[in-house]
Coordinates of C-alpha atoms in Angstrom, one line a residue:
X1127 CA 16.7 2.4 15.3
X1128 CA 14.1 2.7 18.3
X1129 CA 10.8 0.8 17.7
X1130 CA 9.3 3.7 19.1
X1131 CA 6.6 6.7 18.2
X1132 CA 9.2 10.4 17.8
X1133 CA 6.6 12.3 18.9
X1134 CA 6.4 10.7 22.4
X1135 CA 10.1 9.8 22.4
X1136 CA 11.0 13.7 22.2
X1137 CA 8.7 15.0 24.4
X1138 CA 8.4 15.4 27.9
X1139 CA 5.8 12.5 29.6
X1140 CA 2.4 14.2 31.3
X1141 CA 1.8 12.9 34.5
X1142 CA -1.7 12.7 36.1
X1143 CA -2.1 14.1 39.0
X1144 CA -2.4 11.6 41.9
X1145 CA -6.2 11.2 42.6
X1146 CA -8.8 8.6 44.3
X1147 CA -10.8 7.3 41.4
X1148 CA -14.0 9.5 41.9
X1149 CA -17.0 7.4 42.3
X1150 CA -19.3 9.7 40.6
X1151 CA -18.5 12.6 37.8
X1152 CA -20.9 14.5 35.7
X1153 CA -19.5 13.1 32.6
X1154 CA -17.0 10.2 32.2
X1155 CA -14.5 10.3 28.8
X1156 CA -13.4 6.8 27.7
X1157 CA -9.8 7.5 26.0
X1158 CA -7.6 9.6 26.2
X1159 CA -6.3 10.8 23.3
X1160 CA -6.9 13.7 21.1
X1161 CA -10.8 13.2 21.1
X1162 CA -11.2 12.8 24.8
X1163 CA -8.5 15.2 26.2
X1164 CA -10.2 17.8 24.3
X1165 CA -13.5 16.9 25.4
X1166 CA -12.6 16.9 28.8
X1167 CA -10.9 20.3 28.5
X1168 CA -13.9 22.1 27.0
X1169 CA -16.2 20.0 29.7
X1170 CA -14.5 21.4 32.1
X1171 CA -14.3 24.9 31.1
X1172 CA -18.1 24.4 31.0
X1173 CA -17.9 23.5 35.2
X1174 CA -18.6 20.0 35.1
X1175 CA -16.7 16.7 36.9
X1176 CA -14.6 15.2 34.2
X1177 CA -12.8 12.0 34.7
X1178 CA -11.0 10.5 31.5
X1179 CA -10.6 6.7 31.3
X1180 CA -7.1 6.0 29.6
X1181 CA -6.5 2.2 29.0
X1182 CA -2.7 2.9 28.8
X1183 CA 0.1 3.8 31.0
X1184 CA 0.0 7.2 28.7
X1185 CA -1.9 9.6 27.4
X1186 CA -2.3 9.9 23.4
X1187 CA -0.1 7.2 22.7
X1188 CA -2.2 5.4 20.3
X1189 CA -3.2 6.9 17.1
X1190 CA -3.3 10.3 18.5
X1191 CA 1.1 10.3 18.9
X1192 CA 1.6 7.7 16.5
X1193 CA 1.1 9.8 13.4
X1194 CA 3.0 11.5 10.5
X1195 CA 2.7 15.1 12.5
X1196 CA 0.1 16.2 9.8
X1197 CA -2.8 18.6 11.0
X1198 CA -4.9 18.7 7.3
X1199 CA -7.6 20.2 5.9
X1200 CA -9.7 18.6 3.2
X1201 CA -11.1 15.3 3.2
X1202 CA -9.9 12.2 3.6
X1203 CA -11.3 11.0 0.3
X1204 CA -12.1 13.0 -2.9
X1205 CA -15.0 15.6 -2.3
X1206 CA -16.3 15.0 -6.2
X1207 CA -17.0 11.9 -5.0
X1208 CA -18.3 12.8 -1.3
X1209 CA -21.0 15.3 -3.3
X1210 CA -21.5 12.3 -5.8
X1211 CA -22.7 10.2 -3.3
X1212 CA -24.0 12.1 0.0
X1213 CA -25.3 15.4 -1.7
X1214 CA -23.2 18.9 -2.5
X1215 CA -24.7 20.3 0.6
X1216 CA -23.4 17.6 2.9
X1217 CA -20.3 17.2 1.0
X1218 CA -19.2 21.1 1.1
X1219 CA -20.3 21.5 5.1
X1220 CA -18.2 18.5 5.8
X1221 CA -15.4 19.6 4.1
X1222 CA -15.7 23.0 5.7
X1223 CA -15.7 21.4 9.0
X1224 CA -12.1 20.3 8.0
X1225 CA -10.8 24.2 7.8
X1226 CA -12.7 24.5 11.2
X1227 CA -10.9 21.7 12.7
X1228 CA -7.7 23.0 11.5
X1229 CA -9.0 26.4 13.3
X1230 CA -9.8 24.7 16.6
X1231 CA -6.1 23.1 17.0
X1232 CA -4.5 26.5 16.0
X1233 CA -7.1 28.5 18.5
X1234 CA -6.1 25.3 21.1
X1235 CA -2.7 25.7 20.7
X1236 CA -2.5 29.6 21.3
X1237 CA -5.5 30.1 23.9
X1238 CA -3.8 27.3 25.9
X1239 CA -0.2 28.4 25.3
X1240 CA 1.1 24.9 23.8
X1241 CA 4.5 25.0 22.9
X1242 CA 4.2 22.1 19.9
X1243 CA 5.7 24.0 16.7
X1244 CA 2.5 24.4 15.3
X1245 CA 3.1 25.7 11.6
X1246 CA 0.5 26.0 8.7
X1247 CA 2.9 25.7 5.5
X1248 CA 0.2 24.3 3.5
X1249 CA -0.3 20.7 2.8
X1250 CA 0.8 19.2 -1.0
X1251 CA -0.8 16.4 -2.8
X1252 CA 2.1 15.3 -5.2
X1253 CA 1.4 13.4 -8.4
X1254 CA 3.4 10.5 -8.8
X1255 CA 1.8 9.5 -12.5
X1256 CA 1.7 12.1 -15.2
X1257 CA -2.3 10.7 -15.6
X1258 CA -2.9 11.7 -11.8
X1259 CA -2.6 15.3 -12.6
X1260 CA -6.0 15.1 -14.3
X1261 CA -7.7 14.0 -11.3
X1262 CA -6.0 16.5 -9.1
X1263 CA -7.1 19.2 -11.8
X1264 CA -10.7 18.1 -11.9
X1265 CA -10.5 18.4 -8.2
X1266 CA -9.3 21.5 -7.7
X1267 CA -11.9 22.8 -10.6
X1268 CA -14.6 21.4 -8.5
X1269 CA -13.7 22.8 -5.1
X1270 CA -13.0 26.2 -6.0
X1271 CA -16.4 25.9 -8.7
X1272 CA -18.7 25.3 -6.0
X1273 CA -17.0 27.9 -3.2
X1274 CA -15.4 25.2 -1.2
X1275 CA -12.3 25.8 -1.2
X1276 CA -10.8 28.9 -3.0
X1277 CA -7.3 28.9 -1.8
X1278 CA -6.2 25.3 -3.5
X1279 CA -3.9 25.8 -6.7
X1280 CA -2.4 23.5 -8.8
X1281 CA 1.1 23.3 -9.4
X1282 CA 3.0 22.0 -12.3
X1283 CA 6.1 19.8 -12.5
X1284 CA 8.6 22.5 -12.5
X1285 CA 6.8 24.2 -9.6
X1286 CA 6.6 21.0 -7.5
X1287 CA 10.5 20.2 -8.3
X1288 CA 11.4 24.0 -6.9
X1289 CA 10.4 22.7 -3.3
X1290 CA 10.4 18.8 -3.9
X1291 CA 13.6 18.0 -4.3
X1292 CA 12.7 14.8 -6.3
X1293 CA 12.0 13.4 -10.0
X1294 CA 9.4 11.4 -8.9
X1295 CA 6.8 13.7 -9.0
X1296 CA 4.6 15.4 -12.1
X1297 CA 2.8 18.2 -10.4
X1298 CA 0.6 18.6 -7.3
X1299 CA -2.5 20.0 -5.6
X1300 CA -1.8 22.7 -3.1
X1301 CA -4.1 23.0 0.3
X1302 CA -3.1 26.4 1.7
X1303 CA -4.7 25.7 4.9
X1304 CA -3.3 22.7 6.4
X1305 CA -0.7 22.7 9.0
X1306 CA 1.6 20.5 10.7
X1307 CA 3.1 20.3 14.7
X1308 CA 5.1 18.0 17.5
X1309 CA 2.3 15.6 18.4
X1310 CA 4.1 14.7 21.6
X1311 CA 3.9 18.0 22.9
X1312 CA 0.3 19.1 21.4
X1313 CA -0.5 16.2 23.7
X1314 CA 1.3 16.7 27.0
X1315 CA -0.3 20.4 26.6
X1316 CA -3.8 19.3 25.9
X1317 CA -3.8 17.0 28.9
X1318 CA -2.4 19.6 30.9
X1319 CA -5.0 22.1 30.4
X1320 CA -7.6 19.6 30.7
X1321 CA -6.5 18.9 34.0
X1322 CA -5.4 22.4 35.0
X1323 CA -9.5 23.4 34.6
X1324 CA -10.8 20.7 36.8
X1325 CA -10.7 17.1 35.1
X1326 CA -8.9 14.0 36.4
X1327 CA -7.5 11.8 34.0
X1328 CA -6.3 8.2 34.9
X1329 CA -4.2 6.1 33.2
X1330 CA -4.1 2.4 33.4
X1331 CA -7.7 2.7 34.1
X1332 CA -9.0 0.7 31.0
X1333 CA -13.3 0.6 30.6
X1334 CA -14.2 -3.0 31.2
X1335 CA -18.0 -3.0 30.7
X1336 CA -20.8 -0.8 30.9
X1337 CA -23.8 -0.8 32.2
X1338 CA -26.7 1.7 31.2
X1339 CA -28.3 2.9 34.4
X1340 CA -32.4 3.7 33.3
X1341 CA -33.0 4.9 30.1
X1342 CA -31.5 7.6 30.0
X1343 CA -27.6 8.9 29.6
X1344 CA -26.4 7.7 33.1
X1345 CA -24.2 4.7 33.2
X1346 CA -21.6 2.9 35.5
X1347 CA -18.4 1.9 33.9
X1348 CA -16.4 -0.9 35.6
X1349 CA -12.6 -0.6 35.9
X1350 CA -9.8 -2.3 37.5
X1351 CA -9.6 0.3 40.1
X1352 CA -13.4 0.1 40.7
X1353 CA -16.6 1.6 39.3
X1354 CA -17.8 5.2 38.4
X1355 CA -20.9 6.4 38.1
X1356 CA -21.8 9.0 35.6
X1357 CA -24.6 11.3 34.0
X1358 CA -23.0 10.8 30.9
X1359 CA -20.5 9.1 28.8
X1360 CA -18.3 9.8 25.6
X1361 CA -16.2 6.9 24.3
X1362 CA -13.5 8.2 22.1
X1363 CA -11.3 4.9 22.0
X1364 CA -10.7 4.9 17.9
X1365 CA -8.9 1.7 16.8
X1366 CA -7.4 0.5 20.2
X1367 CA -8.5 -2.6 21.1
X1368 CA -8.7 -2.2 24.9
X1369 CA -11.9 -3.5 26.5
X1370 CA -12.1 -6.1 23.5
X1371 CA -15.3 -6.7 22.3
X1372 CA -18.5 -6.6 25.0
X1373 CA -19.4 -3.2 25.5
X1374 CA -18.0 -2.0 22.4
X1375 CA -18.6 -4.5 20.4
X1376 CA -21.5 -2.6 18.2
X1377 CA -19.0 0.0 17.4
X1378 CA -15.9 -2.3 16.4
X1379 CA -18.4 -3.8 13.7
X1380 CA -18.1 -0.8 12.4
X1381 CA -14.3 0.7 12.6
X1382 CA -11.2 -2.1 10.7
X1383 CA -8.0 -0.8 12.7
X1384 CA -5.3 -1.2 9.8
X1385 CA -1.8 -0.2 10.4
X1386 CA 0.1 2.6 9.0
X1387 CA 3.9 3.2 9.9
X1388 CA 6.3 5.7 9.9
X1389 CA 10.0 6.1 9.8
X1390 CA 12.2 9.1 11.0
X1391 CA 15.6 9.8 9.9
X1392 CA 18.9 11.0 11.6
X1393 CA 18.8 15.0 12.0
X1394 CA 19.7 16.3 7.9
X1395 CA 21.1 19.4 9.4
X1396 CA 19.3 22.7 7.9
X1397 CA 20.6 23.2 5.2
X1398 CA 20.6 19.3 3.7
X1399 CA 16.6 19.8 4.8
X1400 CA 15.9 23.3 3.2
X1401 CA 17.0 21.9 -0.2
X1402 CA 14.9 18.8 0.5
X1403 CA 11.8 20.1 1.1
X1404 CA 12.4 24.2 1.0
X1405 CA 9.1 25.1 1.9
X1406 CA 8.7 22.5 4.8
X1407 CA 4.8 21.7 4.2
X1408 CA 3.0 18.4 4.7
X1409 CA 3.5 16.3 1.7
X1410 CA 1.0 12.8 0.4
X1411 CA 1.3 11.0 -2.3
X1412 CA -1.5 10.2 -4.9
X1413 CA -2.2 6.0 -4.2
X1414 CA -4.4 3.7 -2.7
X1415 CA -1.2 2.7 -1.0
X1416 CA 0.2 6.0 -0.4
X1417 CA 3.3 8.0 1.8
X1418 CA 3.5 10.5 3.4
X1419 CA 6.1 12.8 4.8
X1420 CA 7.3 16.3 6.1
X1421 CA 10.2 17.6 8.0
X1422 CA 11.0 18.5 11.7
X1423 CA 12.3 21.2 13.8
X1424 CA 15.5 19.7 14.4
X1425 CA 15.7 18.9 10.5
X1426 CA 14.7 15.3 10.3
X1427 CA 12.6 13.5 7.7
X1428 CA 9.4 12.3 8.5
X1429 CA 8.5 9.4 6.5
X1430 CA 5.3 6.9 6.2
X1431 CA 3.2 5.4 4.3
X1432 CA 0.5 2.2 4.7
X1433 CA 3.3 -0.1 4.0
X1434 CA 1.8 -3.3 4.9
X1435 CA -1.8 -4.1 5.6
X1436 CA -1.4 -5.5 8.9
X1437 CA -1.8 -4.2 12.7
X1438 CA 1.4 -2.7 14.3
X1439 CA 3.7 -4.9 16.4
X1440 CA 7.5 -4.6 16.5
X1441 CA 7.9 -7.9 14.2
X1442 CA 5.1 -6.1 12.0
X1443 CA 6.9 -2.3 12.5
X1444 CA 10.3 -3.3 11.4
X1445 CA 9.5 -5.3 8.4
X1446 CA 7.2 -2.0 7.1
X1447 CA 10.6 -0.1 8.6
X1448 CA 12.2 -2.0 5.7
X1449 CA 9.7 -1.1 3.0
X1450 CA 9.3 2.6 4.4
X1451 CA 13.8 2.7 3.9
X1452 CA 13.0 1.6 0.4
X1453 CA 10.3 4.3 -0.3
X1454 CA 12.5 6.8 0.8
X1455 CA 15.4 5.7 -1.4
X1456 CA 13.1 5.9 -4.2
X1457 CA 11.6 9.6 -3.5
X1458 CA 15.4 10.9 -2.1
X1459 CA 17.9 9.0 -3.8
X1460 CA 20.3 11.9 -2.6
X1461 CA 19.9 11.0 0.7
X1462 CA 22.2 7.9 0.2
X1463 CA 22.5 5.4 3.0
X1464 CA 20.8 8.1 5.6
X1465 CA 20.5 6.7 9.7
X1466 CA 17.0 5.7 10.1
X1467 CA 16.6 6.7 14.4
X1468 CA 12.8 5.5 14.6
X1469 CA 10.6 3.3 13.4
X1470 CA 7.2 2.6 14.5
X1471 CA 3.6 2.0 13.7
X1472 CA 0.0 2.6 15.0
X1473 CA -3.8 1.5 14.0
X1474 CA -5.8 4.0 11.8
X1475 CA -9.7 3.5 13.0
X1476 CA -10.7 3.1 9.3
X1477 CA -14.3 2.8 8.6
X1478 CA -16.0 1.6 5.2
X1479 CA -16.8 5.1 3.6
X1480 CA -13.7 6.9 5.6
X1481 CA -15.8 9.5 6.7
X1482 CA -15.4 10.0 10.5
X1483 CA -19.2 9.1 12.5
X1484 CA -20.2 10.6 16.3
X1485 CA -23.5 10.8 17.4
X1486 CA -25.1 9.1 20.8
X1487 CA -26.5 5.6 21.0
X1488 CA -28.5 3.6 23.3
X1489 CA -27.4 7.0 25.9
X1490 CA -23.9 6.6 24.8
X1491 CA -22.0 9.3 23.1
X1492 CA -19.2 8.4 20.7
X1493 CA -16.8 10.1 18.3
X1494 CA -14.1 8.3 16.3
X1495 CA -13.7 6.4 12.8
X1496 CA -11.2 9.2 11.5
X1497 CA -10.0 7.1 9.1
X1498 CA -6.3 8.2 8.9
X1499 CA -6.9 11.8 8.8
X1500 CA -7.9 12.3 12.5
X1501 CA -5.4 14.8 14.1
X1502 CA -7.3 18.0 13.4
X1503 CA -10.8 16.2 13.3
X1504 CA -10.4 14.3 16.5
X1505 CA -9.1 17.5 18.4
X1506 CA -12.3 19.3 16.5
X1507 CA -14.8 16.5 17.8
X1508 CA -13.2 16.9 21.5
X1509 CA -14.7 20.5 21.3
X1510 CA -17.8 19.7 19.1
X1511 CA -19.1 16.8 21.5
X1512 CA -19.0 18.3 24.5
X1513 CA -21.6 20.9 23.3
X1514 CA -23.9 18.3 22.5
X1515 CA -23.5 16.8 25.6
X1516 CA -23.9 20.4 27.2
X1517 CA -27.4 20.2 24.8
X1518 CA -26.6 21.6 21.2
X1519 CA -27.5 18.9 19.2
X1520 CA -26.3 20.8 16.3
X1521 CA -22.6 21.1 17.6
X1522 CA -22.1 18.0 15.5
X1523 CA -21.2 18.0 11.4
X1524 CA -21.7 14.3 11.4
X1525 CA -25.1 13.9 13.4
X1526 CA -27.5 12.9 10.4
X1527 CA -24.5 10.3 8.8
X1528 CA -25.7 7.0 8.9
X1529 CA -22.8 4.3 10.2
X1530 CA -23.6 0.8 9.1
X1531 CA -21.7 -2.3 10.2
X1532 CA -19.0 -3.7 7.5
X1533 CA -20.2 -6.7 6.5
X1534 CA -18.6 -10.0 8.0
X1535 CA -16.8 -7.5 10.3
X1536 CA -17.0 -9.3 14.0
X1537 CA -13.7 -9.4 15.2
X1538 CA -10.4 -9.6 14.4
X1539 CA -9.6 -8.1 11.0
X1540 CA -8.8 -11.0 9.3
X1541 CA -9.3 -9.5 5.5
X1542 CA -7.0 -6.7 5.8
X1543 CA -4.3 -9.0 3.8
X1544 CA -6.8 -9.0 0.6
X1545 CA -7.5 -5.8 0.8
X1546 CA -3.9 -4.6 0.7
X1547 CA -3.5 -6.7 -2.5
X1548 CA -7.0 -5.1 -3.6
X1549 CA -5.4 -1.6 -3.5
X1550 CA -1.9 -2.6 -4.3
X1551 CA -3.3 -4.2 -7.8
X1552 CA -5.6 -1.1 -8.3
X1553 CA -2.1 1.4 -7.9
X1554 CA -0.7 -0.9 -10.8
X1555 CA -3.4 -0.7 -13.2
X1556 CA -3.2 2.7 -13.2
X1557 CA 0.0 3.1 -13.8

């Protein structure tokens, strides 16, 4: 079993071009994953000098190809409550921009000619308690009430069981817009158009400090392989933890980085994965502590879930491996003692309402805080920020969403242990 992501194991590594770090660019992306390669590609469509910033020795090999291969519509937490709390206006045009995200990543994917098996089968939220089906009904009621989303249908047990190939679940709520693709290769493709219309990406090049340069957007970011100087700056790191806590530090008060991991099994063959899951959507599971899973191409099962609250290392990775093998005995006991081939785990940038944030402070501009549900979103806020940053303040769903800090957040998260038994005691009590 390879402690390693799939996605980037089974797909061919971009390499940069060889360039000079430029010593002055029109606009400088910090990251390079999903965010800032699609920033950079539609910044350089627009004609300016791009240069991404990438920490690591490879592109989008944090959160962005560390993932369960989801691309979903919908939010990230119930919209009922999202209205409840921030208004029915705000809630139903952040929701929307959701099915737009979804749209940017298929428009991406074709415009650019990205060969990354992007499908859109639909995305199934699977009771796993015959009382969750009351939630899921209530939720479907509201959406399609208020003209958010017409297309969701609730299925019952018998329906579910047709395509799920498991007792464990009592019905489900159907999101026909979602999709699903190889994250590995929706990456290598993304950074390859970026740089095929003009903008240099560096890896190994992690963002040391920055210094503001006037009042205005222009700064100089200090590197290892010296400084740059640009007109303007978008950090799109997420829950990476390059750079530690100096220039960043305002927005890592505001962002916990809590692992979720991921198993993948042997190849099923097709037709041991048809009759597992025979209409091959994305599937999550009603919990605090939730999984999540799909299958692939080459007819594997892709398994996850938020098996331990802790941050991913390969100690931290195979002992959630372990929990992930039990899950998946539970949900497929017809599997029987299946070949797990990989086993891995990455940091979701998690923020206290899980609503993703972007706006521009102190002349920085910033997009992250996905919360787990960041693939489509983060690809979305590429395109989004880089027409702000071209002047259309409005290019931005999240601009009026105010992002306070998490209190006695200043470093390390140190609480995430409670607040898996939190969430681990709420699943019980509503059993």
């Amino acid at each position: 079993m390879k402690l390693d992501s799939y996605w980037t194991d089974s797909a061919p590594a971009f390499v940069p071009e060889p360039h000079e770090l430029p010593a002055k660019v029109d606009v400088a992306v910090v990251g390079g994953g999903f965010t800032g390669l699609s920033a950079a590609l539609a910044l350089a469509k627009r004609g300016a000098k791009v240069v991404v910033l990438e920490a690591g020795e490879r592109v989008a090999a944090e959160a962005s190809g560390r993932n369960g291969g989801h691309v979903n519509n919908g939010l990230a937490v119930d919209y009922a409550e999202v209205a409840a709390k921030f208004g029915a206006d705000r809630a139903r045009a952040w929701y929307r921009a959701y099915d737009d995200a979804v749209d940017t990543v298929e428009r991406l994917v074709r415009d650019e000619a990205i060969d990354c098996d992007f499908l859109r089968h639909g995305k199934l939220k699977l009771a796993t308690r015959p009382s969750q089906m009351a939630a899921l009904e209530r939720s479907a009621e509201r959406l399609v009430g208020d003209g958010v989303d017409t297309d969701v249908e609730i299925l019952d047990a018998a329906r579910v069981h047709a395509e799920v190939q498991s007792e464990r679940f009592h019905g489900g709520l159907l999101y026909k817009r979602s999709g699903q693709m190889h994250m590995g290769r929706f990456a290598q493709g993304l950074a390859t158009a970026a740089e095929r219309n003009g903008a240099q990406i560096h890896t190994g090049t992690g963002v040391q400090r920055i210094e503001r340069v006037g009042q205005g957007h222009a700064h100089r970011l200090h590197t290892a392989s010296g400084p740059v100087a640009a007109q303007q700056v978008l950090l799109a790191t997420g829950a990476t933890r390059h750079g530690g806590y100096g220039s960043f530090g305002w927005l890592r008060r505001r962002i916990v980085p809590i692992g979720s991991f991921i198993v993948v099994t042997e190849p099923l063959g097709a037709e041991r994965a048809q009759a597992l899951l025979a209409a091959r959507r994305t599937y999550t599971t009603v919990a605090n502590i939730h999984h999540y899973f799909r299958l692939t191409t080459d007819h594997r099962l892709v398994f996850g879930g938020r098996a331990r609250f802790a941050v991913s290392s390969p100690q931290s990775d195979a002992a959630s491996g372990e929990i992930l093998r039990a899950g998946l005995a539970e949900t497929f006991p017809q599997l029987g003692p299946v070949r797990l081939d990989y086993c891995w785990g990455g940091l979701v940038d998690m923020t206290q309402d899980r609503l993703p944030h972007a706006g521009e402070r102190n002349g920085l501009y910033y997009a992250m805080g996905y919360s787990g549900h960041g693939t489509q979103m983060s690809v979305h806020m590429g395109q989004r920020m880089a027409a702000v940053m071209a002047g259309d303040a409005s290019a931005n769903p999240w601009r009026d969403h105010d992002w306070p800090a998490i209190p006695g957040h200043f470093g390390p998260p140190w609480f995430l242990p409670a607040v898996g038994l939190y969430y681990t005691l709420k699943d019980r009590l509503a059993a």
